[in-house]
Tab-separated table of C-alpha atoms in Angstrom:
chain	number	residue	atom	x	y	z
S	1	UNK	CA	-3.228	-22.581	-25.444
S	2	UNK	CA	-3.020	-23.840	-21.842
S	3	UNK	CA	-0.178	-23.267	-19.441
S	4	UNK	CA	0.350	-23.262	-15.703
S	5	UNK	CA	0.715	-19.541	-15.022
S	6	UNK	CA	1.945	-18.094	-11.769
S	7	UNK	CA	-1.088	-17.787	-9.499
S	8	UNK	CA	-1.421	-16.652	-5.900
S	9	UNK	CA	-4.533	-16.137	-3.801
S	10	UNK	CA	-3.091	-15.067	-0.476
S	11	UNK	CA	-5.144	-14.471	2.666
S	12	UNK	CA	-3.869	-11.351	4.422
S	13	UNK	CA	-3.772	-11.672	8.216
S	14	UNK	CA	-0.905	-9.331	9.177
S	15	UNK	CA	1.129	-6.592	7.535
S	16	UNK	CA	4.518	-8.231	8.100
S	17	UNK	CA	3.787	-11.509	6.324
S	18	UNK	CA	1.960	-9.699	3.560
S	19	UNK	CA	4.914	-7.391	2.883
S	20	UNK	CA	7.082	-10.497	2.423
S	21	UNK	CA	4.630	-11.792	-0.192
S	22	UNK	CA	5.107	-8.655	-2.285
S	23	UNK	CA	8.289	-10.000	-3.803
S	24	UNK	CA	9.880	-7.778	-6.385
S	25	UNK	CA	8.801	-4.719	-4.409
S	26	UNK	CA	10.689	-2.975	-1.636
S	27	UNK	CA	7.599	-2.133	0.403
S	28	UNK	CA	7.100	-1.615	4.115
S	29	UNK	CA	3.548	-1.894	5.443
S	30	UNK	CA	2.241	-0.771	8.827
S	31	UNK	CA	-1.193	-1.430	10.327
S	32	UNK	CA	-2.681	1.861	11.549
S	33	UNK	CA	-5.952	0.851	13.217
S	34	UNK	CA	-6.733	-1.673	15.980
S	35	UNK	CA	-8.280	-5.001	15.104
S	36	UNK	CA	-7.532	-8.167	13.154
S	37	UNK	CA	-6.251	-7.364	9.680
S	38	UNK	CA	-8.130	-9.252	6.974
S	39	UNK	CA	-7.989	-9.259	3.207
S	40	UNK	CA	-6.639	-11.038	0.168
S	41	UNK	CA	-4.061	-10.547	-2.538
S	42	UNK	CA	-4.675	-12.250	-5.855
S	43	UNK	CA	-1.950	-12.388	-8.478
S	44	UNK	CA	-2.047	-14.024	-11.900
S	45	UNK	CA	1.324	-13.567	-13.526
S	46	UNK	CA	2.757	-13.859	-17.011
S	47	UNK	CA	6.328	-13.386	-18.259
S	48	UNK	CA	5.305	-9.983	-19.627
S	49	UNK	CA	3.519	-8.830	-16.488
S	50	UNK	CA	0.297	-9.866	-14.810
S	51	UNK	CA	-2.808	-8.786	-12.899
S	52	UNK	CA	-3.194	-8.289	-9.126
S	53	UNK	CA	-6.199	-7.601	-6.902
S	54	UNK	CA	-5.857	-6.460	-3.283
S	55	UNK	CA	-8.589	-5.942	-0.692
S	56	UNK	CA	-7.989	-5.036	2.965
S	57	UNK	CA	-10.317	-4.105	5.823
S	58	UNK	CA	-8.086	-1.869	7.974
S	59	UNK	CA	-6.044	1.255	7.186
S	60	UNK	CA	-2.481	0.519	6.068
S	61	UNK	CA	0.515	2.754	5.435
S	62	UNK	CA	2.721	1.652	2.547
S	63	UNK	CA	6.118	3.052	1.613
S	64	UNK	CA	9.098	1.850	-0.391
S	65	UNK	CA	9.693	1.172	-4.094
S	66	UNK	CA	7.766	-0.468	-6.912
S	67	UNK	CA	9.423	-3.330	-8.850
S	68	UNK	CA	12.189	-2.546	-11.297
S	69	UNK	CA	11.552	-3.229	-14.983
S	70	UNK	CA	7.745	-3.036	-14.698
S	71	UNK	CA	5.134	-0.327	-15.118
S	72	UNK	CA	2.281	-0.663	-12.623
S	73	UNK	CA	-1.185	0.632	-13.582
S	74	UNK	CA	-3.790	0.743	-10.809
S	75	UNK	CA	-7.522	1.406	-10.554
S	76	UNK	CA	-9.136	1.965	-7.154
S	77	UNK	CA	-12.173	-0.322	-7.098
S	78	UNK	CA	-13.289	0.556	-3.564
S	79	UNK	CA	-12.394	2.987	-0.766
S	80	UNK	CA	-14.374	3.050	2.472
S	81	UNK	CA	-12.490	5.938	4.095
S	82	UNK	CA	-9.968	8.566	3.015
S	83	UNK	CA	-7.049	7.142	1.073
S	84	UNK	CA	-4.040	8.853	-0.466
S	85	UNK	CA	-1.428	8.222	-3.120
S	86	UNK	CA	1.552	10.590	-2.984
S	87	UNK	CA	-0.469	13.081	-0.964
S	88	UNK	CA	-3.383	13.096	-3.397
S	89	UNK	CA	-6.704	11.763	-2.181
S	90	UNK	CA	-7.954	8.761	-4.182
S	91	UNK	CA	-11.490	7.424	-4.443
S	92	UNK	CA	-13.313	4.632	-6.234
S	93	UNK	CA	-12.420	5.110	-9.894
S	94	UNK	CA	-9.168	7.024	-9.356
S	95	UNK	CA	-6.362	5.708	-11.560
S	96	UNK	CA	-2.639	5.930	-10.885
S	97	UNK	CA	0.503	4.735	-12.616
S	98	UNK	CA	4.022	4.071	-11.353
S	99	UNK	CA	7.148	3.820	-13.457
S	100	UNK	CA	9.674	1.029	-12.786
S	101	UNK	CA	11.321	1.551	-9.397
S	102	UNK	CA	9.057	4.502	-8.532
S	103	UNK	CA	8.525	5.579	-4.949
S	104	UNK	CA	5.661	3.865	-3.142
S	105	UNK	CA	3.820	6.369	-0.926
S	106	UNK	CA	0.296	5.322	-0.043
S	107	UNK	CA	-2.266	5.450	2.734
S	108	UNK	CA	-5.030	2.902	2.214
S	109	UNK	CA	-8.191	3.394	4.248
S	110	UNK	CA	-10.775	0.959	5.521
S	111	UNK	CA	-12.247	-1.529	3.054
S	112	UNK	CA	-9.829	-0.476	0.342
S	113	UNK	CA	-9.549	-2.438	-2.899
S	114	UNK	CA	-7.369	-1.923	-5.951
S	115	UNK	CA	-6.730	-3.848	-9.163
S	116	UNK	CA	-3.285	-3.466	-10.736
S	117	UNK	CA	-1.783	-4.442	-14.067
S	118	UNK	CA	1.987	-4.862	-14.348
S	119	UNK	CA	3.642	-4.746	-17.768
S	120	UNK	CA	7.268	-5.039	-18.840
S	121	UNK	CA	8.808	-1.614	-19.344
S	122	UNK	CA	9.734	-1.996	-23.017
S	123	UNK	CA	6.407	-3.536	-23.975
S	124	UNK	CA	4.389	-0.888	-22.143
S	125	UNK	CA	6.332	2.014	-23.621
S	126	UNK	CA	5.921	0.555	-27.123
S	127	UNK	CA	2.136	0.291	-26.617
S	128	UNK	CA	1.915	3.890	-25.425
S	129	UNK	CA	3.969	5.324	-28.277
S	130	UNK	CA	2.249	3.338	-31.039
S	131	UNK	CA	-1.343	3.072	-29.847
S	132	UNK	CA	-1.887	5.868	-27.293
S	133	UNK	CA	0.489	8.741	-28.165
S	134	UNK	CA	-1.949	11.120	-26.436
S	135	UNK	CA	-0.942	9.390	-23.167
S	136	UNK	CA	2.800	9.710	-23.781
S	137	UNK	CA	3.092	12.270	-20.984
S	138	UNK	CA	2.756	9.308	-18.650
S	139	UNK	CA	6.229	8.110	-19.634
S	140	UNK	CA	7.862	11.335	-18.451
S	141	UNK	CA	6.759	11.040	-14.828
S	142	UNK	CA	7.709	8.684	-12.012
S	143	UNK	CA	4.075	8.510	-10.927
S	144	UNK	CA	0.724	9.955	-11.999
S	145	UNK	CA	-2.685	10.187	-10.316
S	146	UNK	CA	-5.745	11.010	-12.460
S	147	UNK	CA	-9.514	11.252	-12.177
S	148	UNK	CA	-11.544	9.861	-15.120
S	149	UNK	CA	-15.016	11.320	-15.430
S	150	UNK	CA	-18.522	10.007	-15.997
S	151	UNK	CA	-19.161	6.762	-17.865
S	152	UNK	CA	-15.467	5.973	-18.608
S	153	UNK	CA	-14.764	6.045	-14.873
S	154	UNK	CA	-17.656	3.721	-14.021
S	155	UNK	CA	-16.853	1.392	-16.914
S	156	UNK	CA	-13.213	1.151	-15.881
S	157	UNK	CA	-14.095	0.172	-12.300
S	158	UNK	CA	-16.544	-2.474	-13.539
S	159	UNK	CA	-14.067	-3.867	-16.076
S	160	UNK	CA	-11.169	-4.132	-13.631
S	161	UNK	CA	-13.364	-5.565	-10.870
S	162	UNK	CA	-14.902	-8.198	-13.175
S	163	UNK	CA	-11.523	-9.275	-14.512
S	164	UNK	CA	-10.147	-9.756	-10.997
S	165	UNK	CA	-13.161	-11.771	-9.849
S	166	UNK	CA	-13.049	-14.034	-12.905
S	167	UNK	CA	-9.341	-14.671	-12.386
S	168	UNK	CA	-10.021	-15.622	-8.791
S	169	UNK	CA	-12.937	-17.929	-9.466
S	170	UNK	CA	-12.271	-19.549	-12.854
S	171	UNK	CA	-9.345	-21.955	-12.990
S	172	UNK	CA	-9.745	-22.507	-16.732
S	173	UNK	CA	-9.144	-18.823	-17.359
S	174	UNK	CA	-6.102	-18.829	-15.066
S	175	UNK	CA	-4.589	-21.778	-16.936
S	176	UNK	CA	-4.971	-20.174	-20.349
S	177	UNK	CA	-2.131	-17.997	-21.587
S	178	UNK	CA	-4.400	-16.574	-24.278
S	179	UNK	CA	-7.130	-15.682	-21.774
S	180	UNK	CA	-4.839	-13.961	-19.267
S	181	UNK	CA	-3.014	-12.141	-22.045
S	182	UNK	CA	-6.366	-10.941	-23.399
S	183	UNK	CA	-7.413	-9.745	-19.932
S	184	UNK	CA	-4.111	-7.939	-19.478
S	185	UNK	CA	-4.326	-6.303	-22.913
S	186	UNK	CA	-7.925	-5.202	-22.375
S	187	UNK	CA	-7.151	-3.678	-18.993
S	188	UNK	CA	-4.074	-1.854	-20.310
S	189	UNK	CA	-6.106	-0.476	-23.226
S	190	UNK	CA	-8.896	0.595	-20.870
S	191	UNK	CA	-6.471	2.261	-18.489
S	192	UNK	CA	-4.621	4.170	-21.218
S	193	UNK	CA	-7.854	5.250	-22.887
S	194	UNK	CA	-9.145	6.588	-19.570
S	195	UNK	CA	-5.802	8.224	-18.771
S	196	UNK	CA	-5.727	10.047	-22.098
S	197	UNK	CA	-9.088	11.673	-21.296
S	198	UNK	CA	-8.712	12.049	-17.518
S	199	UNK	CA	-7.893	15.166	-15.555
S	200	UNK	CA	-4.775	15.178	-13.411
S	201	UNK	CA	-5.564	15.126	-9.724
S	202	UNK	CA	-3.281	17.784	-8.216
S	203	UNK	CA	-2.983	17.686	-4.425
S	204	UNK	CA	-5.161	20.223	-2.617
S	205	UNK	CA	-2.693	22.704	-1.134
S	206	UNK	CA	-3.563	22.202	2.575
S	207	UNK	CA	-3.434	18.430	2.049
S	208	UNK	CA	-0.105	18.741	0.245
S	209	UNK	CA	1.341	20.707	3.153
S	210	UNK	CA	0.019	18.194	5.663
S	211	UNK	CA	1.364	15.301	3.610
S	212	UNK	CA	4.779	16.933	3.449
S	213	UNK	CA	4.901	17.244	7.248
S	214	UNK	CA	3.920	13.604	7.692
S	215	UNK	CA	6.543	12.454	5.177
S	216	UNK	CA	9.274	14.525	6.791
S	217	UNK	CA	8.338	13.114	10.190
S	218	UNK	CA	8.412	9.552	8.857
S	219	UNK	CA	11.859	10.079	7.376
S	220	UNK	CA	13.109	11.443	10.693
S	221	UNK	CA	11.714	8.430	12.528
S	222	UNK	CA	13.340	6.102	10.008
S	223	UNK	CA	16.733	7.777	10.463
S	224	UNK	CA	16.548	7.739	14.267
S	225	UNK	CA	16.865	3.973	14.484
S	226	UNK	CA	16.823	3.929	18.268
S	227	UNK	CA	13.082	4.694	18.490
S	228	UNK	CA	13.793	7.576	20.853
S	229	UNK	CA	12.106	10.394	18.929
S	230	UNK	CA	9.186	12.121	20.597
S	231	UNK	CA	6.587	14.509	19.181
S	232	UNK	CA	8.605	17.505	20.391
S	233	UNK	CA	11.606	16.286	18.404
S	234	UNK	CA	9.496	16.116	15.242
S	235	UNK	CA	8.135	19.625	15.831
S	236	UNK	CA	11.639	21.006	16.261
S	237	UNK	CA	12.992	19.214	13.196
S	238	UNK	CA	10.045	20.297	11.012
S	239	UNK	CA	10.002	23.833	12.403
S	240	UNK	CA	6.284	23.820	13.285
S	241	UNK	CA	4.337	24.065	16.561
S	242	UNK	CA	2.764	20.957	18.057
S	243	UNK	CA	-0.750	21.987	16.994
S	244	UNK	CA	0.283	22.295	13.329
S	245	UNK	CA	1.941	18.880	13.365
S	246	UNK	CA	-1.041	17.338	15.148
S	247	UNK	CA	-3.508	18.779	12.620
S	248	UNK	CA	-1.388	17.428	9.742
S	249	UNK	CA	-1.294	13.912	11.177
S	250	UNK	CA	-5.029	13.915	11.897
S	251	UNK	CA	-5.736	15.160	8.362
S	252	UNK	CA	-3.616	12.521	6.594
S	253	UNK	CA	-3.472	9.531	8.952
S	254	UNK	CA	-6.545	10.055	11.105
S	255	UNK	CA	-4.541	10.092	14.347
S	256	UNK	CA	-2.169	12.313	16.269
S	257	UNK	CA	1.618	12.057	15.947
S	258	UNK	CA	2.058	10.414	19.365
S	259	UNK	CA	-0.414	7.666	18.462
S	260	UNK	CA	1.231	7.187	15.088
S	261	UNK	CA	4.713	6.935	16.601
S	262	UNK	CA	3.472	4.342	19.090
S	263	UNK	CA	1.723	2.263	16.418
S	264	UNK	CA	4.729	2.503	14.129
S	265	UNK	CA	6.968	1.179	16.926
S	266	UNK	CA	4.453	-1.597	17.661
S	267	UNK	CA	4.567	-2.634	13.991
S	268	UNK	CA	8.355	-2.640	14.094
S	269	UNK	CA	8.377	-4.708	17.286
S	270	UNK	CA	5.982	-7.185	15.678
S	271	UNK	CA	8.340	-7.690	12.734
S	272	UNK	CA	11.153	-8.549	15.124
S	273	UNK	CA	8.994	-10.903	17.198
S	274	UNK	CA	7.958	-12.787	14.061
S	275	UNK	CA	11.555	-13.372	12.984
S	276	UNK	CA	13.219	-16.584	14.220
S	277	UNK	CA	15.564	-15.758	17.079
S	278	UNK	CA	17.116	-17.693	19.911
S	279	UNK	CA	16.242	-17.119	23.568
S	280	UNK	CA	13.321	-17.605	25.916
S	281	UNK	CA	10.040	-15.967	24.994
S	282	UNK	CA	9.747	-13.819	28.120
S	283	UNK	CA	13.307	-12.510	27.911
S	284	UNK	CA	13.038	-11.937	24.178
S	285	UNK	CA	9.728	-10.052	24.415
S	286	UNK	CA	11.122	-7.810	27.141
S	287	UNK	CA	14.216	-7.069	25.091
S	288	UNK	CA	12.192	-6.260	21.968
S	289	UNK	CA	9.855	-3.990	23.937
S	290	UNK	CA	12.734	-2.082	25.521
S	291	UNK	CA	14.625	-1.833	22.230
S	292	UNK	CA	11.568	-0.176	20.673
S	293	UNK	CA	11.095	2.373	23.443
S	294	UNK	CA	8.445	0.632	25.570
S	295	UNK	CA	9.696	0.843	29.159
S	296	UNK	CA	6.431	-0.385	30.782
S	297	UNK	CA	6.154	-4.026	29.723
S	298	UNK	CA	2.556	-4.468	30.886
S	299	UNK	CA	1.459	-1.415	28.926
S	300	UNK	CA	3.404	-2.673	25.900
S	301	UNK	CA	1.572	-5.993	26.023
S	302	UNK	CA	-1.807	-4.257	26.381
S	303	UNK	CA	-1.177	-1.820	23.533
S	304	UNK	CA	0.167	-4.628	21.361
S	305	UNK	CA	-2.916	-6.791	21.903
S	306	UNK	CA	-5.167	-3.799	21.316
S	307	UNK	CA	-3.627	-3.125	17.889
S	308	UNK	CA	-3.053	-6.664	16.600
S	309	UNK	CA	-5.621	-8.755	18.486
S	310	UNK	CA	-3.000	-11.068	19.987
S	311	UNK	CA	-0.356	-10.928	22.692
S	312	UNK	CA	3.380	-10.533	22.007
S	313	UNK	CA	3.856	-14.082	23.293
S	314	UNK	CA	1.360	-15.439	20.757
S	315	UNK	CA	3.198	-13.625	17.964
S	316	UNK	CA	6.555	-14.982	19.101
S	317	UNK	CA	5.177	-18.539	19.070
S	318	UNK	CA	3.753	-18.337	15.530
């Protein structure tokens, strides 16, 4: 049977535009390392779900909510540097699942790739209860992170990676409802089989403590709104000395809290500059910089170019 299925092969060039592509998800993405962001997002969709493949070259911070009405099953198919999901370190072969509307809390390192299967809530829960009752514990949690072992782990990575590459390269497969449904079913079966035999991946205690400090700091920054918070404010609010907060940020994000705050504000300024607004470019850029806590406009421009590889003026023109 042939049908024109939903298909997207999106070239990722910046976090803001990419976040907009993730329709159905309430996700905010921030670029954490300097340089041009590159990657792709493939999606082959069906009414009952679909398959996605994401690869990116630079570290990204993702937070928000997964889509309502869908379970999302993910297999890490590549991780160049430390990556986390809900404070738990993930590596090539780590699997994680999110219930409909679950919290999205991820740090994706350099050269990260993941293949995801989305399945309608009712259909997925029926499959688990009838075919994989040993994995029914999955349905009781908002999210789960597990570590398959040995051959099942390697086989799962190969299977998910091959399916994604075939979907990207073979139009005949993409246009066949039967083929995509078979791919989706095989990946769901493989995931649930691996999950049933995998060991949970509990956060290492020091990492869990560091992750908690980073999360609390992020929530404080989000509530501030006026971009006025400094590292000292975060230390006071979290009740820890500067060294403790700094060690936590370096452990989880690979940078100190001051650098993170600055890059977070640069990402926020970039989102505003990309939105259509009236006014001259020079005046608008100055206003955006000041609104986001950058009082030295020359330094703002330099830091902005250093992170994103283009000037604020070039962003405003695009």
